[in-house]
Amino acid sequence: MSQSSPLQWSRRSALVNCAVAVLSVVAALVAALLLEPHMHSSPFVSLSLCAIMFSAWFGGFGPGLFATALSVAGFIYYFVPPIGFAVAPTDLPRIVLLAVTALFVVWLNVARRGTESALRRSEAYLADAQRLSHTGSFGWRIGSGDIIWSKETYRIFGVDETVKPTIDLILQRVHPDDREFVLHEIDRAALGKPSYDYEHRLLMPNGAIKHLTVRTHRVKYESGEEELVGALMDVTATREAQEALRTSQAELARVARVTALGQMSASIAHEVNQPLAAIATAAAAGLRWLTREVPEIGEARACVSHIVEEANRAGEVIRSVRDLAKRADPELISLDINEVVDEAVALVKPEALRHCVTVELQLASGLPLVRGDRVQLQQVIINLAINGVQAMATVTDRARVLTIRTEQRESDQVLVAVQDVGIGMEPDGLDRLFSAFYTTKPDGMGMGLSICRSIIEAHGGRVWASRNIGSGMTFQFTVSAHR
Ligand code: ADP
């Protein structure tokens, strides 16, 4: 809180205030006695009013009243004949007039002091609130170009309070990557946009980056003058916390992907081994065709083509595994959800086959593109599919089928559903499914579905589970279509 006056005023001792009142009235009296011989009339009344005004301004109502009493007494004693405290009835009106005028002056002073102190207090509260909420305020008179900043705005910009703020100074502090955007917003504001609300960064001289949200509106005064009044909030701490959260969520998701890959490693190794074996066989056959007395170039070429195909197949599996395992910040791009499903299924299929599960795809055609991170969406599908495969591991009385379906939901949503015919679950378990660490598997971590939910929510979608009418469960999620 500002160290300033209101509290100091009230704490100042009564003794000092009274001493000031006495000294002021005595000074007025001495000056009047010294000046009187040189003047037509006594200057005491004017001088004592000055003394009373000063006492009331300095000490408030009590000292003002005290100075009034002293002045009236001094007036009667020195300036109303005969000398002494005797008063003739004809002099009474003069004395009463002095007393009433003095009281009026005291009252005016005290009232003004009260207003000033209330104003100072409210300014102190405002400054305090701005400092605590990291919110500065500013005004920009469009006509004159004058800019006014609050204390907190100076602090946020890291500028000394003696410096006059200008648009150039603001732009100097704005992060170079945001400068063009901020300049554009300032231009739009100058050209009459009634209000604006945006976020940008500052690059401080020490290299630190601050994040600001700025909100303004235009005020038109009766004089016709227009001012842009606004508030800016330093949201650096919030943005840094969000960034840290995003990073740890991405890291957690990556760990979950690597764990899922670990679970599928046997099937993946098999998936890579198959083309390698085919390559070896085709290469041996090719060699045989070439080493004949009359080499069979056509046959050898067919073998080499086969080798290329199989090598690509193996390469594709390895690429998918590497994408899932590598540390990568989410990258939002336009995606064909059916392609994402195909890629995920390519990784899951060997695992499904190992558990005698048939994967059935029902992919709708003509779906709009979605906006998302390819690897993260694949991760969700793999997770739901592996859960489905595991839920069917003990099923023996029906065909183990995992159905993955895509369809359009409303105009701007695409839906992916993963349906199994597994053991299902009790209805009361549905609420806990997506909570972290909820698992019913002996070696489960219970993080898969919780990570799926945070990924889907970060994509502006929703994920939910329902029990099938027959057996098993269906997990579905939506993702926003890319506009
Ligand atoms: P984890 O697989 O490590 O247990 P998840 O978060 O993926 O972690 O799953 C949490 C729990 O949800 C599982 O332990 C299981 O009880 C239940 N669950 C998930 N998918 C299915 C499913 N398709 N059918 C039945 N229960 C399921």
XYZ file of C-alpha atoms and ligand atoms in Angstrom:
510
model
C 0.000 0.000 0.000
C 1.176 3.490 -0.709
C 3.061 4.867 2.261
C 1.270 8.122 1.819
C -0.743 10.416 3.789
C -4.102 9.197 5.145
C -2.584 7.047 7.826
C 0.168 9.582 8.573
C -2.418 12.325 8.946
C -4.464 10.414 11.453
C -1.451 9.212 13.383
C 0.112 12.620 13.773
C -0.068 13.461 17.470
C -2.740 15.844 18.748
C -0.005 17.745 20.523
C 1.797 18.588 17.279
C -1.488 19.636 15.656
C -2.335 21.938 18.571
C 1.203 23.344 18.580
C 0.846 24.139 14.876
C -2.514 25.851 15.573
C -1.001 27.946 18.388
C 2.074 28.897 16.336
C -0.016 29.874 13.297
C -2.341 32.087 15.331
C 0.602 33.643 17.249
C 2.391 34.300 13.927
C -0.791 35.953 12.556
C -1.106 38.032 15.743
C 2.531 39.220 15.745
C 2.381 40.041 12.032
C -0.877 41.966 12.528
C 0.543 43.931 15.522
C 3.664 44.785 13.514
C 1.730 45.767 10.376
C -1.139 47.645 12.051
C 0.698 50.983 12.489
C 1.360 51.043 8.736
C -2.203 50.247 7.633
C -5.621 51.944 7.802
C -7.334 48.945 9.338
C -6.081 45.912 11.280
C -4.945 42.981 9.026
C -5.563 40.529 11.875
C -8.883 39.152 10.540
C -7.376 38.129 7.166
C -4.176 36.829 8.750
C -6.021 34.862 11.427
C -8.267 33.276 8.745
C -5.074 32.148 6.986
C -3.792 30.690 10.286
C -7.134 28.912 10.898
C -7.185 27.553 7.356
C -3.612 26.264 7.739
C -4.354 24.666 11.123
C -7.490 22.950 9.774
C -5.636 21.762 6.643
C -2.731 20.500 8.741
C -4.528 18.986 11.719
C -8.191 18.666 10.831
C -11.338 19.744 12.648
C -10.014 19.906 16.269
C -6.934 22.039 15.585
C -9.024 24.229 13.244
C -11.528 24.824 16.011
C -8.719 25.451 18.478
C -7.148 28.031 16.136
C -10.598 29.678 15.745
C -10.954 30.002 19.517
C -7.410 31.416 19.849
C -8.013 33.861 16.999
C -11.311 35.115 18.472
C -9.639 35.509 21.884
C -6.641 37.330 20.325
C -8.985 39.536 18.317
C -10.985 40.534 21.413
C -7.887 41.048 23.518
C -5.726 43.062 21.128
C -7.978 44.581 18.484
C -11.363 45.288 20.113
C -11.110 48.347 22.407
C -10.694 48.611 25.295
C -7.622 46.359 25.508
C -8.520 43.252 27.517
C -11.396 40.812 27.368
C -14.187 43.331 28.003
C -16.459 43.623 24.944
C -18.797 46.473 24.115
C -22.187 45.327 22.689
C -21.497 47.263 19.471
C -18.386 45.107 18.810
C -20.247 41.849 19.252
C -21.344 41.522 15.572
C -17.677 41.870 14.387
C -16.602 39.155 16.782
C -19.489 36.847 15.852
C -18.799 37.444 12.138
C -15.125 36.472 12.615
C -16.122 33.362 14.544
C -18.747 32.280 11.949
C -16.394 32.935 8.995
C -13.635 31.022 10.763
C -15.954 28.075 11.443
C -17.077 28.069 7.823
C -13.422 28.008 6.682
C -12.676 25.154 9.084
C -15.691 23.186 7.825
C -14.692 23.698 4.141
C -11.149 22.603 4.843
C -12.152 19.527 6.779
C -14.634 18.504 4.079
C -11.974 18.894 1.361
C -9.458 16.992 3.476
C -11.976 14.155 3.900
C -12.519 13.924 0.145
C -8.779 14.008 -0.514
C -8.062 11.341 2.011
C -10.868 9.105 0.674
C -9.458 9.596 -2.804
C -5.935 8.777 -1.630
C -7.201 5.698 0.156
C -9.113 4.451 -2.868
C -6.067 5.087 -5.080
C -3.974 3.092 -2.620
C -6.526 0.220 -2.683
C -6.604 0.285 -6.476
C -2.796 0.230 -6.723
C -2.720 -2.645 -4.242
C -5.379 -4.609 -6.142
C -3.494 -4.042 -9.420
C -0.221 -5.218 -7.889
C -1.793 -8.322 -6.337
C -3.672 -9.327 -9.501
C -0.797 -8.355 -11.847
C -3.232 -6.150 -13.725
C -2.225 -2.744 -14.978
C -4.469 -0.119 -16.517
C -3.900 2.421 -19.229
C -5.615 5.180 -21.154
C -4.809 6.361 -24.648
C -6.255 9.707 -25.778
C -6.704 9.096 -29.473
C -6.729 12.789 -30.453
C -3.625 13.946 -28.602
C -1.863 10.591 -28.583
C -1.224 10.921 -24.829
C -0.857 7.604 -23.026
C -1.292 7.185 -19.294
C -0.112 4.093 -17.427
C -0.846 2.939 -13.905
C 2.036 2.017 -11.583
C 1.453 -1.690 -12.264
C 1.532 -1.170 -16.037
C 4.949 0.496 -15.620
C 6.062 -2.479 -13.533
C 4.788 -5.021 -16.073
C 6.579 -3.236 -18.922
C 9.685 -2.828 -16.727
C 9.799 0.900 -17.453
C 10.707 3.655 -14.981
C 7.705 5.704 -13.854
C 9.374 8.948 -14.958
C 9.333 7.838 -18.606
C 6.423 9.024 -20.729
C 4.760 6.025 -22.383
C 4.517 6.065 -26.168
C 3.431 3.593 -28.850
C 7.107 3.251 -29.873
C 8.070 2.351 -26.322
C 5.315 -0.281 -26.206
C 6.404 -1.755 -29.534
C 10.028 -1.875 -28.355
C 8.953 -4.151 -25.510
C 6.605 -6.352 -27.596
C 8.143 -9.686 -28.620
C 9.497 -9.326 -32.202
C 7.268 -12.214 -33.396
C 4.145 -10.454 -32.059
C 5.064 -6.923 -33.133
C 3.246 -6.952 -36.450
C 0.103 -8.336 -34.846
C 0.147 -5.770 -32.002
C 0.745 -2.933 -34.460
C -2.217 -4.166 -36.483
C -4.418 -4.203 -33.350
C -3.267 -0.686 -32.388
C -4.072 0.556 -35.890
C -7.523 -1.004 -35.738
C -8.119 0.596 -32.342
C -7.015 4.002 -33.662
C -9.348 3.595 -36.636
C -12.376 3.132 -34.401
C -12.721 -0.501 -33.326
C -14.911 -0.175 -30.212
C -13.192 -2.818 -28.117
C -10.517 -5.418 -28.392
C -9.217 -8.350 -26.494
C -6.017 -10.186 -27.357
C -2.928 -11.825 -26.001
C 0.698 -11.167 -26.868
C 4.181 -11.481 -25.439
C 6.757 -8.994 -24.201
C 10.491 -9.536 -24.568
C 12.133 -7.905 -21.555
C 15.672 -6.457 -21.727
C 16.976 -9.405 -19.641
C 15.610 -11.849 -22.236
C 12.626 -12.958 -20.120
C 9.302 -13.426 -21.884
C 6.050 -12.192 -20.392
C 2.562 -13.131 -21.573
C -0.073 -10.392 -21.460
C -3.788 -10.395 -22.060
C -5.048 -6.997 -23.111
C -8.657 -5.856 -23.003
C -9.796 -2.364 -23.938
C -12.880 -0.383 -24.785
C -13.445 3.003 -26.296
C -14.881 5.859 -24.245
C -16.352 8.974 -25.805
C -16.497 11.998 -23.474
C -19.037 14.824 -23.647
C -16.281 17.094 -24.964
C -16.123 14.810 -28.033
C -12.702 13.515 -27.029
C -12.191 9.765 -27.397
C -10.065 7.603 -25.170
C -9.144 3.971 -25.299
C -9.289 2.675 -21.739
C -7.934 -0.740 -20.983
C -6.454 -3.274 -18.644
C -3.552 -5.626 -19.227
C -2.868 -8.679 -17.140
C 0.473 -10.399 -16.734
C -0.512 -14.062 -17.218
C 3.055 -15.372 -17.507
C 2.764 -17.661 -14.472
C -0.473 -19.206 -15.803
C 0.954 -19.721 -19.287
C 4.146 -21.282 -17.890
C 2.100 -23.626 -15.708
C -0.060 -24.577 -18.717
C 3.073 -25.193 -20.771
C 4.582 -27.358 -18.030
C 1.319 -29.292 -17.784
C 1.224 -29.776 -21.559
C 4.816 -30.997 -21.561
C 4.246 -33.485 -18.768
C 1.003 -34.702 -20.352
C 2.850 -35.243 -23.642
C 5.640 -37.064 -21.801
C 3.137 -39.216 -19.916
C 1.374 -40.024 -23.182
C 4.718 -41.016 -24.710
C 5.538 -43.283 -21.785
C 2.107 -44.905 -22.187
C 2.763 -45.413 -25.908
C 6.116 -47.030 -25.210
C 4.444 -49.258 -22.606
C 1.784 -50.266 -25.134
C 4.532 -51.009 -27.681
C 6.231 -53.160 -25.055
C 3.018 -55.164 -24.661
C 2.859 -55.640 -28.436
C 6.593 -56.244 -28.949
C 6.225 -59.976 -29.713
C 3.606 -59.301 -32.380
C 5.599 -56.404 -33.806
C 8.767 -58.503 -34.017
C 6.734 -61.140 -35.834
C 5.352 -58.440 -38.154
C 8.913 -57.375 -39.070
C 10.252 -60.910 -39.290
C 7.671 -61.984 -41.824
C 8.812 -59.596 -44.598
C 12.451 -60.281 -43.695
C 11.879 -64.002 -44.228
C 10.059 -63.253 -47.482
C 12.985 -61.055 -48.582
C 15.478 -63.819 -47.877
C 13.384 -66.331 -49.843
C 12.879 -63.956 -52.796
C 16.584 -63.053 -52.836
C 17.586 -66.744 -52.923
C 15.098 -67.399 -55.749
C 16.353 -64.351 -57.658
C 19.922 -65.588 -57.346
C 18.914 -68.967 -58.684
C 17.202 -67.380 -61.711
C 20.314 -65.284 -62.386
C 22.861 -68.083 -62.025
C 21.163 -70.349 -64.578
C 23.065 -71.058 -67.721
C 20.670 -68.732 -69.510
C 19.704 -66.226 -66.776
C 15.957 -65.637 -66.462
C 16.002 -61.869 -66.215
C 12.185 -61.573 -66.114
C 11.872 -63.971 -63.152
C 14.795 -62.336 -61.367
C 13.148 -58.910 -61.835
C 9.913 -60.240 -60.296
C 11.914 -61.487 -57.296
C 13.597 -58.099 -56.849
C 10.191 -56.327 -57.042
C 8.933 -58.667 -54.369
C 11.992 -57.870 -52.235
C 11.293 -54.119 -52.601
C 7.633 -54.609 -51.596
C 8.522 -56.658 -48.522
C 11.292 -54.271 -47.517
C 8.794 -51.399 -47.714
C 6.335 -53.358 -45.585
C 8.963 -53.943 -42.908
C 10.086 -50.321 -43.163
C 6.504 -49.167 -42.676
C 6.132 -51.157 -39.451
C 9.433 -49.806 -38.148
C 8.448 -46.237 -39.059
C 5.143 -46.573 -37.185
C 6.889 -47.967 -34.111
C 9.503 -45.206 -34.220
C 6.795 -42.509 -34.555
C 4.986 -43.869 -31.528
C 8.143 -44.102 -29.429
C 9.853 -40.853 -30.292
C 9.581 -37.811 -28.065
C 7.512 -35.334 -30.009
C 5.440 -32.353 -29.066
C 1.889 -32.685 -30.362
C 1.559 -31.342 -33.868
C -1.946 -30.439 -34.999
C -2.482 -31.017 -38.698
C -5.358 -31.933 -41.021
C -5.878 -35.665 -40.956
C -8.012 -38.253 -42.663
C -9.281 -40.204 -39.641
C -9.658 -43.382 -41.724
C -5.930 -43.279 -42.520
C -5.153 -42.852 -38.824
C -7.337 -45.882 -38.034
C -5.633 -47.935 -40.780
C -2.171 -47.109 -39.436
C -3.164 -47.929 -35.863
C -4.796 -51.180 -36.930
C -1.644 -52.199 -38.813
C 0.165 -52.184 -35.475
C -2.638 -53.804 -33.481
C -3.592 -56.505 -35.973
C -0.701 -58.892 -35.265
C -1.484 -58.680 -31.548
C -5.163 -59.313 -32.292
C -4.318 -62.312 -34.465
C -2.146 -63.706 -31.697
C -5.289 -63.674 -29.510
C -7.452 -65.107 -32.314
C -9.313 -61.816 -32.671
C -10.598 -60.686 -36.054
C -10.435 -56.948 -36.660
C -13.338 -55.664 -38.720
C -13.231 -52.153 -40.154
C -16.386 -50.201 -41.021
C -14.944 -46.923 -42.235
C -17.374 -44.324 -43.578
C -16.407 -42.639 -46.808
C -16.477 -38.906 -47.473
C -15.647 -37.934 -43.893
C -14.381 -34.394 -43.346
C -10.730 -34.026 -42.373
C -10.100 -33.652 -38.668
C -7.545 -31.468 -36.944
C -5.271 -33.422 -34.688
C -1.959 -35.004 -33.839
C -1.501 -38.188 -35.860
C 0.539 -40.070 -33.273
C -1.704 -39.161 -30.336
C -4.894 -40.166 -32.164
C -3.240 -43.443 -33.199
C -2.321 -43.941 -29.562
C -5.970 -43.579 -28.495
C -7.154 -46.076 -31.102
C -4.374 -48.565 -30.247
C -5.209 -48.237 -26.544
C -8.936 -48.849 -27.046
C -8.247 -51.700 -29.469
C -5.728 -53.447 -27.181
C -8.186 -53.132 -24.248
C -10.859 -54.679 -26.483
C -8.546 -57.539 -27.512
C -7.638 -58.186 -23.866
C -11.313 -58.096 -22.828
C -11.968 -60.952 -25.294
C -8.997 -63.091 -24.185
C -11.191 -65.420 -22.111
C -14.139 -65.543 -24.510
C -14.622 -69.024 -25.943
C -18.354 -69.245 -26.716
C -18.454 -66.689 -29.553
C -16.258 -65.363 -32.323
C -13.799 -62.786 -31.032
C -14.434 -59.769 -33.231
C -13.158 -56.261 -32.716
C -15.078 -53.756 -34.820
C -13.675 -50.296 -35.514
C -16.154 -47.905 -37.048
C -15.915 -44.289 -38.224
C -18.838 -41.998 -39.011
C -19.756 -38.356 -39.191
C -21.440 -36.885 -36.135
C -23.233 -33.579 -36.584
C -21.711 -31.296 -39.159
C -18.425 -30.694 -37.429
C -17.571 -33.890 -35.591
C -16.152 -37.227 -36.644
C -16.773 -40.271 -34.464
C -14.593 -43.340 -33.984
C -16.087 -46.365 -32.182
C -14.182 -49.448 -30.993
C -16.501 -52.328 -30.159
C -15.630 -55.703 -28.654
C -17.584 -58.767 -27.590
C -15.530 -59.274 -24.454
C -16.338 -59.688 -20.782
C -17.786 -56.182 -20.465
C -18.174 -54.618 -17.060
C -20.700 -53.820 -14.327
C -22.652 -50.562 -14.868
C -21.245 -48.978 -11.696
C -17.694 -49.331 -13.052
C -18.413 -47.028 -16.009
C -17.905 -43.858 -13.937
C -14.432 -44.867 -12.800
C -13.147 -46.114 -16.157
C -11.424 -42.914 -17.164
C -9.951 -42.129 -13.730
C -6.185 -42.411 -13.421
C -4.918 -45.660 -11.853
C -8.248 -47.490 -12.204
C -7.429 -50.994 -13.378
C -8.807 -54.503 -12.964
C -5.828 -56.179 -14.630
C -3.152 -57.783 -12.463
C -0.365 -56.073 -14.440
C -2.393 -52.985 -15.452
C -1.375 -49.388 -14.735
C -4.830 -47.888 -15.142
C -3.444 -44.900 -17.057
C -4.467 -45.808 -20.615
C -8.043 -44.516 -20.618
C -7.191 -41.472 -18.522
C -4.504 -40.519 -21.069
C -6.956 -41.196 -23.922
C -9.405 -38.794 -22.319
C -6.854 -35.995 -21.911
C -5.707 -36.456 -25.531
C -9.264 -36.364 -26.874
C -10.234 -33.379 -24.742
C -7.130 -31.536 -25.957
C -8.494 -32.218 -29.469
C -11.807 -30.571 -28.558
C -13.594 -33.935 -28.485
C -15.220 -36.306 -26.030
C -14.657 -39.972 -25.176
C -17.122 -42.277 -23.481
C -17.873 -45.950 -22.911
C -21.086 -47.937 -22.988
C -22.084 -51.555 -22.433
C -23.266 -53.367 -25.532
C -26.780 -54.799 -25.636
C -25.242 -58.213 -26.313
C -21.828 -58.764 -24.821
C -18.815 -56.527 -24.498
C -18.227 -52.826 -24.544
C -18.070 -49.971 -27.029
C -15.664 -47.083 -26.551
C -16.310 -44.045 -28.732
C -14.674 -40.698 -29.208
C -15.313 -37.637 -31.310
C -12.839 -35.192 -32.819
C -13.625 -31.820 -34.350
C -13.605 -31.605 -38.098
C -11.013 -29.229 -39.526
C -12.527 -25.994 -40.765
P -5.164 -50.741 -17.909
O -5.355 -51.335 -19.280
O -3.747 -50.584 -17.517
O -5.986 -51.454 -16.855
P -6.878 -48.633 -18.853
O -7.038 -47.241 -18.347
O -6.630 -48.795 -20.286
O -5.718 -49.259 -17.974
O -8.192 -49.452 -18.461
C -8.728 -49.321 -17.195
C -9.713 -50.435 -16.897
O -10.871 -50.277 -17.701
C -9.219 -51.802 -17.239
O -8.426 -52.353 -16.211
C -10.531 -52.563 -17.406
O -11.045 -52.942 -16.158
C -11.464 -51.526 -17.972
N -11.613 -51.651 -19.426
C -10.999 -50.967 -20.368
N -11.404 -51.347 -21.591
C -12.288 -52.354 -21.419
C -13.070 -53.189 -22.310
N -12.997 -53.039 -23.621
N -13.883 -54.090 -21.751
C -13.977 -54.230 -20.417
N -13.285 -53.480 -19.530
C -12.446 -52.561 -20.018
